[in-house]
């Protein structure tokens, strides 16, 4: 069974509630749907979110690299030769989410060909994950009202607060209002998306030390190596690498150089093959991981759940799987459901990323 064609379809779905954070904003899901076809007619699907402020990719660059660079090299390769596919993809530098989506679409055809859910092929540890919801910039009281609504409606009691603003008291106040309003049992952590300096982050940690925050993600630019190392050494809570650890090599480097002691794993940028290597490395080094959100659609979220539930190490912590709820619509044929604070792995062979064809015709922007 060989790869016969790879299609990259740009589409756009608006957000009902845009997300604002220190490195950017998202108002619409202007993503790219990847479809990988085999010579015996099996189709694999994955979603690609362009995040220019994180990885430098755009919708057009993703379509171009997939159709003009990856597809010509991958056509004719056996679908089970995953490491060969990886080697071909990694001949091209960067283009992190485009590579991730091709890998996920490949796993989807492998699962469908074998008649097995990919989550079982990867590890089969669990059939669901606990959900963490990501809260963008808003006034503190609005954040609390939203968090309470999510707890009431979906049973979610873990929240990631987007931070990295100046003056610092804006985020400190938001964290305090959330802790007081949600109570002790809620799990709360911050993600500054590099918005602060190391010294500012250290000040935030001092001023929030009584709030029981779980960890702080990407507080500052990890390339400022000594500042970041000082922060990690002196922080009372773990410092997580997200965009500074977008691939296996970066994840190893950040852990070994003391730039982080916790890792976000995102299938949108690592696919399943590289994400599994990151998880194995982290487990071996005694580093916790959690499944992060690339502001994913339901198609992207289905892939994250498939992967995150497969391993004991990724299933331990709450996973960021609910921000598709902010979108006006979605492409996934069988919508995901969050109840009791958990989300289940889609059933059936493959990754569970099958799309609704009518919706795809409505939202695709290339026709
Ligand atoms: C996150 O965890 O940083 C925001 C920008 C991005 O690339 O991902 C999101 C979420
Ligand atoms: Mg982040």
mmCIF file of C-alpha atoms and ligand atoms in Angstrom:
data_model
loop_
_atom_site.group_PDB
_atom_site.id
_atom_site.type_symbol
_atom_site.label_atom_id
_atom_site.label_comp_id
_atom_site.label_asym_id
_atom_site.label_seq_id
_atom_site.Cartn_x
_atom_site.Cartn_y
_atom_site.Cartn_z
ATOM 1 C CA UNK A 1 0.000 0.000 0.000
ATOM 2 C CA UNK A 2 1.573 3.190 -1.181
ATOM 3 C CA UNK A 3 0.930 6.911 -0.863
ATOM 4 C CA UNK A 4 -0.787 8.022 -4.070
ATOM 5 C CA UNK A 5 -1.629 11.694 -3.424
ATOM 6 C CA UNK A 6 -1.543 14.366 -0.725
ATOM 7 C CA UNK A 7 -3.959 17.279 -0.908
ATOM 8 C CA UNK A 8 -3.799 20.491 1.162
ATOM 9 C CA UNK A 9 -7.168 22.252 1.386
ATOM 10 C CA UNK A 10 -7.309 25.770 2.889
ATOM 11 C CA UNK A 11 -10.497 26.664 4.737
ATOM 12 C CA UNK A 12 -11.753 29.295 7.120
ATOM 13 C CA UNK A 13 -14.256 29.084 9.995
ATOM 14 C CA UNK A 14 -14.878 32.131 12.207
ATOM 15 C CA UNK A 15 -14.551 32.127 15.970
ATOM 16 C CA UNK A 16 -17.549 33.167 18.071
ATOM 17 C CA UNK A 17 -15.149 34.079 20.859
ATOM 18 C CA UNK A 18 -11.707 35.131 19.580
ATOM 19 C CA UNK A 19 -8.714 34.163 21.712
ATOM 20 C CA UNK A 20 -6.152 36.831 22.683
ATOM 21 C CA UNK A 21 -2.743 35.987 24.137
ATOM 22 C CA UNK A 22 0.717 37.562 24.484
ATOM 23 C CA UNK A 23 2.059 36.435 21.109
ATOM 24 C CA UNK A 24 -1.090 36.983 19.006
ATOM 25 C CA UNK A 25 -4.860 36.596 18.532
ATOM 26 C CA UNK A 26 -7.095 34.117 16.766
ATOM 27 C CA UNK A 27 -10.345 35.346 15.153
ATOM 28 C CA UNK A 28 -10.837 32.623 12.578
ATOM 29 C CA UNK A 29 -9.614 29.081 12.036
ATOM 30 C CA UNK A 30 -7.832 29.742 8.723
ATOM 31 C CA UNK A 31 -6.396 26.239 8.703
ATOM 32 C CA UNK A 32 -5.399 23.657 6.104
ATOM 33 C CA UNK A 33 -6.961 20.211 5.897
ATOM 34 C CA UNK A 34 -4.536 17.513 4.772
ATOM 35 C CA UNK A 35 -5.811 14.482 2.868
ATOM 36 C CA UNK A 36 -3.461 11.634 2.165
ATOM 37 C CA UNK A 37 -4.688 8.966 -0.288
ATOM 38 C CA UNK A 38 -3.307 5.491 -0.815
ATOM 39 C CA UNK A 39 -3.211 3.540 -4.069
ATOM 40 C CA UNK A 40 -6.014 1.307 -2.793
ATOM 41 C CA UNK A 41 -8.366 4.207 -2.003
ATOM 42 C CA UNK A 42 -7.902 4.765 1.747
ATOM 43 C CA UNK A 43 -7.982 8.441 2.820
ATOM 44 C CA UNK A 44 -6.246 9.832 5.906
ATOM 45 C CA UNK A 45 -7.129 13.245 7.334
ATOM 46 C CA UNK A 46 -5.411 15.777 9.591
ATOM 47 C CA UNK A 47 -5.744 19.474 10.425
ATOM 48 C CA UNK A 48 -2.976 22.070 10.204
ATOM 49 C CA UNK A 49 -3.159 25.354 12.167
ATOM 50 C CA UNK A 50 -0.894 28.103 10.768
ATOM 51 C CA UNK A 51 0.684 29.984 13.678
ATOM 52 C CA UNK A 52 3.013 32.578 12.125
ATOM 53 C CA UNK A 53 3.827 34.063 15.549
ATOM 54 C CA UNK A 54 4.945 30.663 16.822
ATOM 55 C CA UNK A 55 6.367 28.654 13.922
ATOM 56 C CA UNK A 56 6.444 31.141 11.030
ATOM 57 C CA UNK A 57 3.948 29.168 8.911
ATOM 58 C CA UNK A 58 0.970 30.661 7.072
ATOM 59 C CA UNK A 59 -2.015 29.046 5.359
ATOM 60 C CA UNK A 60 -0.353 29.621 1.965
ATOM 61 C CA UNK A 61 3.044 28.348 3.101
ATOM 62 C CA UNK A 62 1.467 25.148 4.429
ATOM 63 C CA UNK A 63 -0.394 24.483 1.164
ATOM 64 C CA UNK A 64 2.788 25.180 -0.805
ATOM 65 C CA UNK A 65 5.156 23.025 1.237
ATOM 66 C CA UNK A 66 2.739 20.080 1.379
ATOM 67 C CA UNK A 67 1.770 20.112 -2.299
ATOM 68 C CA UNK A 68 5.029 21.284 -3.887
ATOM 69 C CA UNK A 69 7.719 19.897 -1.572
ATOM 70 C CA UNK A 70 6.402 16.975 0.521
ATOM 71 C CA UNK A 71 3.902 15.319 -1.847
ATOM 72 C CA UNK A 72 6.303 14.784 -4.799
ATOM 73 C CA UNK A 73 8.819 13.100 -2.452
ATOM 74 C CA UNK A 74 6.258 10.974 -0.597
ATOM 75 C CA UNK A 75 4.216 9.624 -3.489
ATOM 76 C CA UNK A 76 5.078 5.955 -3.933
ATOM 77 C CA UNK A 77 6.333 5.434 -0.353
ATOM 78 C CA UNK A 78 4.798 2.470 1.534
ATOM 79 C CA UNK A 79 2.376 3.669 4.246
ATOM 80 C CA UNK A 80 4.049 1.471 6.886
ATOM 81 C CA UNK A 81 7.498 2.974 6.301
ATOM 82 C CA UNK A 82 6.928 5.724 8.851
ATOM 83 C CA UNK A 83 10.585 6.380 9.568
ATOM 84 C CA UNK A 84 11.240 6.758 5.850
ATOM 85 C CA UNK A 85 8.424 9.306 5.727
ATOM 86 C CA UNK A 86 9.948 11.120 8.721
ATOM 87 C CA UNK A 87 13.360 11.186 7.050
ATOM 88 C CA UNK A 88 11.846 12.679 3.898
ATOM 89 C CA UNK A 89 9.873 15.316 5.824
ATOM 90 C CA UNK A 90 12.888 16.314 7.923
ATOM 91 C CA UNK A 91 15.015 16.935 4.840
ATOM 92 C CA UNK A 92 13.052 20.206 4.761
ATOM 93 C CA UNK A 93 13.725 22.471 7.743
ATOM 94 C CA UNK A 94 10.966 24.165 9.803
ATOM 95 C CA UNK A 95 7.322 23.807 8.591
ATOM 96 C CA UNK A 96 6.525 22.166 11.902
ATOM 97 C CA UNK A 97 2.720 21.877 11.699
ATOM 98 C CA UNK A 98 2.734 20.885 8.001
ATOM 99 C CA UNK A 99 4.984 17.945 8.894
ATOM 100 C CA UNK A 100 2.860 17.091 11.924
ATOM 101 C CA UNK A 101 -0.324 16.919 9.840
ATOM 102 C CA UNK A 102 1.212 14.701 7.155
ATOM 103 C CA UNK A 103 2.334 12.293 9.889
ATOM 104 C CA UNK A 104 -1.131 12.230 11.511
ATOM 105 C CA UNK A 105 -2.842 11.668 8.132
ATOM 106 C CA UNK A 106 -0.415 8.787 7.543
ATOM 107 C CA UNK A 107 -1.296 7.228 10.914
ATOM 108 C CA UNK A 108 -4.972 7.624 9.968
ATOM 109 C CA UNK A 109 -4.516 5.530 6.820
ATOM 110 C CA UNK A 110 -2.452 2.986 8.742
ATOM 111 C CA UNK A 111 -5.244 2.611 11.327
ATOM 112 C CA UNK A 112 -7.939 2.370 8.663
ATOM 113 C CA UNK A 113 -5.917 -0.157 6.673
ATOM 114 C CA UNK A 114 -5.407 -2.346 9.760
ATOM 115 C CA UNK A 115 -8.996 -1.794 10.947
ATOM 116 C CA UNK A 116 -7.731 -0.476 14.300
ATOM 117 C CA UNK A 117 -8.121 2.775 16.265
ATOM 118 C CA UNK A 118 -4.746 4.543 16.115
ATOM 119 C CA UNK A 119 -4.886 5.185 19.860
ATOM 120 C CA UNK A 120 -4.511 1.405 20.328
ATOM 121 C CA UNK A 121 -1.669 1.169 17.827
ATOM 122 C CA UNK A 122 0.148 3.928 19.717
ATOM 123 C CA UNK A 123 -0.286 2.501 23.192
ATOM 124 C CA UNK A 124 -3.952 1.990 24.130
ATOM 125 C CA UNK A 125 -3.542 3.199 27.715
ATOM 126 C CA UNK A 126 -6.917 4.898 28.243
ATOM 127 C CA UNK A 127 -10.093 5.778 26.369
ATOM 128 C CA UNK A 128 -10.434 9.343 27.674
ATOM 129 C CA UNK A 129 -8.545 12.343 29.022
ATOM 130 C CA UNK A 130 -9.264 14.958 31.659
ATOM 131 C CA UNK A 131 -9.749 18.369 30.017
ATOM 132 C CA UNK A 132 -8.070 21.697 30.754
ATOM 133 C CA UNK A 133 -9.616 24.852 29.272
ATOM 134 C CA UNK A 134 -7.487 27.742 28.029
ATOM 135 C CA UNK A 135 -8.658 31.246 29.029
ATOM 136 C CA UNK A 136 -7.499 34.177 26.832
ATOM 137 C CA UNK A 137 -7.031 37.810 27.895
ATOM 138 C CA UNK A 138 -10.175 39.280 29.465
ATOM 139 C CA UNK A 139 -11.021 41.369 32.527
ATOM 140 C CA UNK A 140 -10.650 39.244 35.680
ATOM 141 C CA UNK A 141 -14.358 39.048 36.529
ATOM 142 C CA UNK A 142 -15.245 37.956 32.973
ATOM 143 C CA UNK A 143 -12.620 35.224 33.201
ATOM 144 C CA UNK A 144 -14.117 33.952 36.413
ATOM 145 C CA UNK A 145 -17.654 33.971 34.970
ATOM 146 C CA UNK A 146 -16.411 31.996 31.964
ATOM 147 C CA UNK A 147 -14.508 29.483 34.075
ATOM 148 C CA UNK A 148 -17.560 28.936 36.291
ATOM 149 C CA UNK A 149 -19.705 28.431 33.183
ATOM 150 C CA UNK A 150 -17.249 25.834 31.827
ATOM 151 C CA UNK A 151 -17.215 24.049 35.153
ATOM 152 C CA UNK A 152 -21.006 24.022 35.292
ATOM 153 C CA UNK A 153 -21.546 22.981 31.667
ATOM 154 C CA UNK A 154 -18.650 20.590 31.025
ATOM 155 C CA UNK A 155 -17.350 19.662 34.464
ATOM 156 C CA UNK A 156 -13.944 21.185 33.633
ATOM 157 C CA UNK A 157 -11.988 22.235 36.724
ATOM 158 C CA UNK A 158 -8.523 22.830 35.239
ATOM 159 C CA UNK A 159 -7.779 26.171 33.597
ATOM 160 C CA UNK A 160 -4.798 27.637 31.775
ATOM 161 C CA UNK A 161 -4.701 31.402 32.127
ATOM 162 C CA UNK A 162 -3.099 33.320 29.286
ATOM 163 C CA UNK A 163 -0.701 35.865 30.762
ATOM 164 C CA UNK A 164 2.371 37.862 29.736
ATOM 165 C CA UNK A 165 0.726 41.308 29.949
ATOM 166 C CA UNK A 166 2.080 44.509 31.368
ATOM 167 C CA UNK A 167 1.557 45.930 33.911
ATOM 168 C CA UNK A 168 2.030 42.646 35.735
ATOM 169 C CA UNK A 169 -0.843 43.206 38.130
ATOM 170 C CA UNK A 170 -3.364 42.536 35.310
ATOM 171 C CA UNK A 171 -2.442 38.842 35.233
ATOM 172 C CA UNK A 172 -1.713 38.587 38.951
ATOM 173 C CA UNK A 173 -5.174 39.987 39.672
ATOM 174 C CA UNK A 174 -6.788 37.605 37.148
ATOM 175 C CA UNK A 175 -5.097 34.605 38.782
ATOM 176 C CA UNK A 176 -6.163 35.774 42.235
ATOM 177 C CA UNK A 177 -9.794 36.274 41.178
ATOM 178 C CA UNK A 178 -9.853 32.828 39.569
ATOM 179 C CA UNK A 179 -8.359 31.123 42.618
ATOM 180 C CA UNK A 180 -10.751 32.872 45.005
ATOM 181 C CA UNK A 181 -13.789 32.249 42.799
ATOM 182 C CA UNK A 182 -13.021 28.648 41.828
ATOM 183 C CA UNK A 183 -11.738 27.460 45.192
ATOM 184 C CA UNK A 184 -8.763 25.334 46.238
ATOM 185 C CA UNK A 185 -9.574 22.267 44.193
ATOM 186 C CA UNK A 186 -9.427 23.939 40.795
ATOM 187 C CA UNK A 187 -6.149 23.376 38.950
ATOM 188 C CA UNK A 188 -4.733 26.647 37.641
ATOM 189 C CA UNK A 189 -1.625 27.424 35.635
ATOM 190 C CA UNK A 190 -0.320 30.297 33.521
ATOM 191 C CA UNK A 191 1.041 30.598 29.978
ATOM 192 C CA UNK A 192 2.846 33.872 29.182
ATOM 193 C CA UNK A 193 3.768 33.044 25.558
ATOM 194 C CA UNK A 194 7.159 34.756 26.054
ATOM 195 C CA UNK A 195 5.480 38.032 27.055
ATOM 196 C CA UNK A 196 7.671 38.762 30.072
ATOM 197 C CA UNK A 197 11.362 39.026 30.788
ATOM 198 C CA UNK A 198 12.863 36.453 33.172
ATOM 199 C CA UNK A 199 12.913 39.071 35.946
ATOM 200 C CA UNK A 200 9.281 40.022 35.373
ATOM 201 C CA UNK A 201 8.304 36.352 35.474
ATOM 202 C CA UNK A 202 10.225 35.940 38.740
ATOM 203 C CA UNK A 203 8.282 38.882 40.180
ATOM 204 C CA UNK A 204 4.964 37.319 39.104
ATOM 205 C CA UNK A 205 5.991 34.057 40.771
ATOM 206 C CA UNK A 206 6.803 35.907 44.013
ATOM 207 C CA UNK A 207 3.494 37.762 43.971
ATOM 208 C CA UNK A 208 1.394 34.647 43.231
ATOM 209 C CA UNK A 209 3.168 32.230 45.546
ATOM 210 C CA UNK A 210 0.059 31.858 47.751
ATOM 211 C CA UNK A 211 -2.254 30.968 44.832
ATOM 212 C CA UNK A 212 -1.280 27.324 44.428
ATOM 213 C CA UNK A 213 -0.515 27.623 40.713
ATOM 214 C CA UNK A 214 0.537 24.322 39.156
ATOM 215 C CA UNK A 215 3.161 25.670 36.771
ATOM 216 C CA UNK A 216 4.142 28.540 34.493
ATOM 217 C CA UNK A 217 4.458 27.931 30.751
ATOM 218 C CA UNK A 218 6.854 29.783 28.455
ATOM 219 C CA UNK A 219 7.292 32.830 30.738
ATOM 220 C CA UNK A 220 9.956 34.529 28.617
ATOM 221 C CA UNK A 221 12.041 33.970 25.507
ATOM 222 C CA UNK A 222 13.973 30.755 26.161
ATOM 223 C CA UNK A 223 16.767 31.959 23.877
ATOM 224 C CA UNK A 224 17.822 34.285 26.700
ATOM 225 C CA UNK A 225 19.444 31.243 28.192
ATOM 226 C CA UNK A 226 20.851 32.471 31.476
ATOM 227 C CA UNK A 227 17.739 34.411 32.468
ATOM 228 C CA UNK A 228 15.590 31.364 31.801
ATOM 229 C CA UNK A 229 17.946 29.049 33.675
ATOM 230 C CA UNK A 230 17.967 31.378 36.682
ATOM 231 C CA UNK A 231 14.180 31.448 36.624
ATOM 232 C CA UNK A 232 13.862 27.652 36.482
ATOM 233 C CA UNK A 233 16.399 27.190 39.297
ATOM 234 C CA UNK A 234 14.633 29.641 41.610
ATOM 235 C CA UNK A 235 10.987 28.982 40.750
ATOM 236 C CA UNK A 236 8.796 27.347 43.399
ATOM 237 C CA UNK A 237 6.730 25.731 40.604
ATOM 238 C CA UNK A 238 7.730 23.953 37.377
ATOM 239 C CA UNK A 239 8.512 26.046 34.302
ATOM 240 C CA UNK A 240 7.072 24.464 31.161
ATOM 241 C CA UNK A 241 8.487 24.676 27.655
ATOM 242 C CA UNK A 242 5.901 25.002 24.899
ATOM 243 C CA UNK A 243 7.020 26.857 21.765
ATOM 244 C CA UNK A 244 10.679 26.605 22.855
ATOM 245 C CA UNK A 245 10.388 22.797 22.624
ATOM 246 C CA UNK A 246 8.587 22.330 19.315
ATOM 247 C CA UNK A 247 10.530 19.222 18.309
ATOM 248 C CA UNK A 248 12.520 16.385 19.845
ATOM 249 C CA UNK A 249 15.892 18.127 19.680
ATOM 250 C CA UNK A 250 14.565 21.355 21.176
ATOM 251 C CA UNK A 251 12.766 19.467 23.938
ATOM 252 C CA UNK A 252 16.002 17.638 24.836
ATOM 253 C CA UNK A 253 17.975 20.877 24.714
ATOM 254 C CA UNK A 254 15.556 22.806 26.950
ATOM 255 C CA UNK A 255 15.503 20.068 29.579
ATOM 256 C CA UNK A 256 19.268 19.454 29.526
ATOM 257 C CA UNK A 257 20.234 23.141 29.626
ATOM 258 C CA UNK A 258 17.817 23.893 32.469
ATOM 259 C CA UNK A 259 15.443 25.991 30.349
ATOM 260 C CA UNK A 260 12.409 24.007 31.541
ATOM 261 C CA UNK A 261 11.414 21.136 33.809
ATOM 262 C CA UNK A 262 8.023 20.328 32.269
ATOM 263 C CA UNK A 263 7.019 19.871 28.605
ATOM 264 C CA UNK A 264 3.909 20.673 26.569
ATOM 265 C CA UNK A 265 3.371 18.087 23.831
ATOM 266 C CA UNK A 266 1.311 19.198 20.829
ATOM 267 C CA UNK A 267 0.422 16.763 18.092
ATOM 268 C CA UNK A 268 -0.335 19.646 15.697
ATOM 269 C CA UNK A 269 3.377 20.479 15.581
ATOM 270 C CA UNK A 270 4.945 17.070 16.283
ATOM 271 C CA UNK A 271 2.572 14.635 14.613
ATOM 272 C CA UNK A 272 2.324 11.321 16.461
ATOM 273 C CA UNK A 273 5.714 9.905 15.519
ATOM 274 C CA UNK A 274 7.845 12.736 16.872
ATOM 275 C CA UNK A 275 5.475 13.424 19.787
ATOM 276 C CA UNK A 276 5.892 9.780 20.899
ATOM 277 C CA UNK A 277 9.670 10.220 20.893
ATOM 278 C CA UNK A 278 9.351 13.390 23.006
ATOM 279 C CA UNK A 279 7.094 11.602 25.479
ATOM 280 C CA UNK A 280 9.480 8.632 25.780
ATOM 281 C CA UNK A 281 12.451 10.907 26.306
ATOM 282 C CA UNK A 282 10.603 12.947 28.952
ATOM 283 C CA UNK A 283 9.450 9.836 30.788
ATOM 284 C CA UNK A 284 12.988 8.494 30.877
ATOM 285 C CA UNK A 285 14.305 11.761 32.283
ATOM 286 C CA UNK A 286 11.596 12.053 34.957
ATOM 287 C CA UNK A 287 10.014 15.057 33.257
ATOM 288 C CA UNK A 288 6.222 15.399 33.268
ATOM 289 C CA UNK A 289 4.362 16.268 30.068
ATOM 290 C CA UNK A 290 0.855 17.456 29.230
ATOM 291 C CA UNK A 291 -1.066 17.659 25.979
ATOM 292 C CA UNK A 292 -1.156 21.290 24.860
ATOM 293 C CA UNK A 293 -3.491 23.125 22.500
ATOM 294 C CA UNK A 294 -2.446 24.742 19.226
ATOM 295 C CA UNK A 295 -5.845 26.482 19.180
ATOM 296 C CA UNK A 296 -7.098 23.343 17.510
ATOM 297 C CA UNK A 297 -10.349 22.630 15.721
ATOM 298 C CA UNK A 298 -12.281 19.465 16.544
ATOM 299 C CA UNK A 299 -10.326 17.689 13.805
ATOM 300 C CA UNK A 300 -7.085 18.695 15.525
ATOM 301 C CA UNK A 301 -8.494 17.911 18.960
ATOM 302 C CA UNK A 302 -9.546 14.399 17.881
ATOM 303 C CA UNK A 303 -5.890 13.797 17.000
ATOM 304 C CA UNK A 304 -4.694 15.181 20.354
ATOM 305 C CA UNK A 305 -7.067 12.889 22.285
ATOM 306 C CA UNK A 306 -6.105 9.875 20.174
ATOM 307 C CA UNK A 307 -2.472 10.479 21.055
ATOM 308 C CA UNK A 308 -2.792 11.706 24.640
ATOM 309 C CA UNK A 309 -4.960 8.793 25.783
ATOM 310 C CA UNK A 310 -2.520 6.269 24.297
ATOM 311 C CA UNK A 311 0.251 6.730 26.894
ATOM 312 C CA UNK A 312 0.261 6.623 30.693
ATOM 313 C CA UNK A 313 2.694 9.542 30.737
ATOM 314 C CA UNK A 314 0.435 11.870 28.693
ATOM 315 C CA UNK A 315 -2.800 10.724 30.353
ATOM 316 C CA UNK A 316 -1.634 11.748 33.844
ATOM 317 C CA UNK A 317 -2.317 15.459 33.579
ATOM 318 C CA UNK A 318 -5.310 17.362 32.224
ATOM 319 C CA UNK A 319 -5.024 17.991 28.471
ATOM 320 C CA UNK A 320 -5.935 21.219 26.644
ATOM 321 C CA UNK A 321 -8.762 19.971 24.447
ATOM 322 C CA UNK A 322 -11.692 22.371 24.661
ATOM 323 C CA UNK A 323 -10.926 25.569 22.752
ATOM 324 C CA UNK A 324 -12.793 24.357 19.664
ATOM 325 C CA UNK A 325 -15.870 25.285 21.707
ATOM 326 C CA UNK A 326 -15.112 28.936 20.865
ATOM 327 C CA UNK A 327 -15.602 28.311 17.115
ATOM 328 C CA UNK A 328 -18.784 29.116 15.173
ATOM 329 C CA UNK A 329 -18.698 25.705 13.460
ATOM 330 C CA UNK A 330 -16.342 22.815 12.754
ATOM 331 C CA UNK A 331 -15.561 20.172 10.135
ATOM 332 C CA UNK A 332 -15.570 16.989 12.201
ATOM 333 C CA UNK A 333 -18.322 14.619 11.041
ATOM 334 C CA UNK A 334 -19.035 13.247 14.546
ATOM 335 C CA UNK A 335 -18.711 16.084 17.075
ATOM 336 C CA UNK A 336 -16.601 15.575 20.190
ATOM 337 C CA UNK A 337 -18.361 15.624 23.542
ATOM 338 C CA UNK A 338 -16.989 16.847 26.873
ATOM 339 C CA UNK A 339 -18.812 15.563 29.950
ATOM 340 C CA UNK A 340 -17.758 15.243 33.561
ATOM 341 C CA UNK A 341 -14.599 17.157 32.650
ATOM 342 C CA UNK A 342 -13.442 14.410 30.260
ATOM 343 C CA UNK A 343 -13.297 13.828 26.540
ATOM 344 C CA UNK A 344 -13.364 10.377 24.930
ATOM 345 C CA UNK A 345 -11.200 9.052 22.134
ATOM 346 C CA UNK A 346 -13.243 8.866 18.902
ATOM 347 C CA UNK A 347 -14.315 5.284 18.179
ATOM 348 C CA UNK A 348 -13.521 3.232 15.103
ATOM 349 C CA UNK A 349 -10.463 2.600 12.931
ATOM 350 C CA UNK A 350 -8.013 5.425 12.312
ATOM 351 C CA UNK A 351 -7.600 8.703 14.187
ATOM 352 C CA UNK A 352 -11.277 9.740 14.198
ATOM 353 C CA UNK A 353 -10.704 12.817 12.039
ATOM 354 C CA UNK A 354 -13.337 12.124 9.341
ATOM 355 C CA UNK A 355 -14.900 15.382 8.111
ATOM 356 C CA UNK A 356 -18.386 16.431 7.065
ATOM 357 C CA UNK A 357 -18.065 16.903 3.291
ATOM 358 C CA UNK A 358 -20.853 19.492 3.069
ATOM 359 C CA UNK A 359 -19.182 21.642 5.672
ATOM 360 C CA UNK A 360 -15.847 21.318 3.948
ATOM 361 C CA UNK A 361 -17.407 22.556 0.653
ATOM 362 C CA UNK A 362 -18.945 25.455 2.548
ATOM 363 C CA UNK A 363 -15.777 26.591 4.312
ATOM 364 C CA UNK A 364 -12.993 25.745 1.870
ATOM 365 C CA UNK A 365 -11.486 28.849 0.317
ATOM 366 C CA UNK A 366 -9.799 27.388 -2.759
ATOM 367 C CA UNK A 367 -12.945 27.102 -4.928
HETATM 368 C C1 LIG B 1 -0.350 28.018 23.691
HETATM 369 O O1 LIG B 1 -0.275 27.149 24.544
HETATM 370 O O2 LIG B 1 0.591 28.784 23.570
HETATM 371 C C2 LIG B 1 -1.149 30.174 21.502
HETATM 372 C C3 LIG B 1 -0.280 30.366 20.511
HETATM 373 C C4 LIG B 1 0.052 29.109 20.004
HETATM 374 O O3 LIG B 1 0.819 28.860 19.086
HETATM 375 O O4 LIG B 1 -0.573 28.148 20.688
HETATM 376 C C5 LIG B 1 -1.484 28.753 21.566
HETATM 377 C C6 LIG B 1 -1.604 28.106 22.871
HETATM 378 MG MG1 LIG B 2 1.712 27.857 25.254
#
